[in-house]
Tab-separated table of C-alpha atoms in Angstrom:
chain	number	residue	atom	x	y	z
A	1	UNK	CA	-144.307	-111.903	-153.139
A	2	UNK	CA	-143.607	-112.170	-156.956
A	3	UNK	CA	-140.120	-113.730	-157.259
A	4	UNK	CA	-138.082	-112.981	-160.363
A	5	UNK	CA	-134.640	-114.102	-161.537
A	6	UNK	CA	-133.022	-111.210	-163.176
A	7	UNK	CA	-129.886	-109.018	-164.044
A	8	UNK	CA	-128.500	-106.445	-161.716
A	9	UNK	CA	-126.279	-103.909	-163.379
A	10	UNK	CA	-122.661	-103.144	-162.207
A	11	UNK	CA	-119.690	-101.668	-163.720
A	12	UNK	CA	-118.685	-98.422	-165.168
A	13	UNK	CA	-120.711	-96.258	-167.630
A	14	UNK	CA	-120.146	-97.776	-171.160
A	15	UNK	CA	-118.624	-101.123	-169.395
A	16	UNK	CA	-121.432	-103.021	-168.042
A	17	UNK	CA	-121.318	-106.185	-166.054
A	18	UNK	CA	-124.241	-107.942	-164.660
A	19	UNK	CA	-125.014	-110.351	-161.741
A	20	UNK	CA	-127.948	-112.866	-162.176
A	21	UNK	CA	-130.079	-112.481	-158.778
A	22	UNK	CA	-133.313	-113.752	-157.480
A	23	UNK	CA	-135.193	-110.926	-156.082
A	24	UNK	CA	-138.654	-109.496	-155.228
A	25	UNK	CA	-140.110	-107.862	-158.302
A	26	UNK	CA	-141.248	-104.860	-156.294
A	27	UNK	CA	-137.461	-103.726	-155.426
A	28	UNK	CA	-135.545	-101.840	-157.751
A	29	UNK	CA	-133.121	-103.186	-160.640
A	30	UNK	CA	-130.069	-102.544	-158.211
A	31	UNK	CA	-131.727	-103.051	-155.006
A	32	UNK	CA	-132.261	-105.562	-152.486
A	33	UNK	CA	-132.024	-109.215	-153.635
A	34	UNK	CA	-132.537	-112.468	-152.091
A	35	UNK	CA	-129.748	-114.504	-153.767
A	36	UNK	CA	-127.107	-114.283	-156.313
A	37	UNK	CA	-126.937	-117.127	-158.567
A	38	UNK	CA	-124.427	-116.029	-161.306
A	39	UNK	CA	-123.011	-113.461	-163.527
A	40	UNK	CA	-122.903	-112.067	-167.110
A	41	UNK	CA	-120.240	-110.298	-168.739
A	42	UNK	CA	-121.112	-109.069	-172.256
A	43	UNK	CA	-117.956	-106.760	-172.530
A	44	UNK	CA	-115.735	-109.895	-173.352
A	45	UNK	CA	-115.664	-111.794	-176.862
A	46	UNK	CA	-117.266	-113.928	-176.746
A	47	UNK	CA	-119.590	-113.011	-173.775
A	48	UNK	CA	-118.934	-114.752	-170.421
A	49	UNK	CA	-122.216	-116.296	-168.636
A	50	UNK	CA	-121.745	-118.275	-165.400
A	51	UNK	CA	-124.954	-119.420	-163.745
A	52	UNK	CA	-125.586	-122.106	-161.070
A	53	UNK	CA	-127.784	-124.131	-162.787
A	54	UNK	CA	-128.900	-126.299	-159.508
A	55	UNK	CA	-130.095	-122.890	-157.733
A	56	UNK	CA	-131.591	-121.647	-160.868
A	57	UNK	CA	-133.666	-124.985	-161.289
A	58	UNK	CA	-134.611	-124.772	-157.544
A	59	UNK	CA	-135.723	-121.329	-157.773
A	60	UNK	CA	-138.019	-121.937	-160.801
A	61	UNK	CA	-139.464	-125.020	-159.208
A	62	UNK	CA	-140.358	-122.905	-156.320
A	63	UNK	CA	-142.079	-120.229	-158.420
A	64	UNK	CA	-139.575	-117.800	-159.585
A	65	UNK	CA	-140.103	-116.140	-162.840
A	66	UNK	CA	-137.176	-115.471	-164.960
A	67	UNK	CA	-137.049	-112.482	-167.086
A	68	UNK	CA	-136.960	-112.746	-170.959
A	69	UNK	CA	-132.950	-111.828	-171.049
A	70	UNK	CA	-132.199	-114.516	-168.132
A	71	UNK	CA	-134.552	-117.041	-169.767
A	72	UNK	CA	-132.199	-116.767	-172.896
A	73	UNK	CA	-129.153	-116.987	-170.867
A	74	UNK	CA	-130.545	-120.109	-169.148
A	75	UNK	CA	-131.151	-121.605	-172.372
A	76	UNK	CA	-128.005	-120.974	-173.719
A	77	UNK	CA	-126.217	-122.715	-170.856
A	78	UNK	CA	-128.472	-125.571	-171.005
A	79	UNK	CA	-130.278	-125.127	-167.522
A	80	UNK	CA	-133.923	-124.743	-169.200
């Protein structure tokens, strides 16, 4: 099972809101996930990012691979 930490898109058309989730890579972008560890709201100025650093570190230690976008968000929050 290839586990990824990725964004799950919510919100209306032209008004995105994302949740940072841990999911099996075989499931769809907005499909089944294992755990929600935070959220990202790019519509605010500045963008609002809230990620549970402890859970993210635990999942990465267990082998979960963050996507490029999530990796950038984790670096911005000081988790990585």
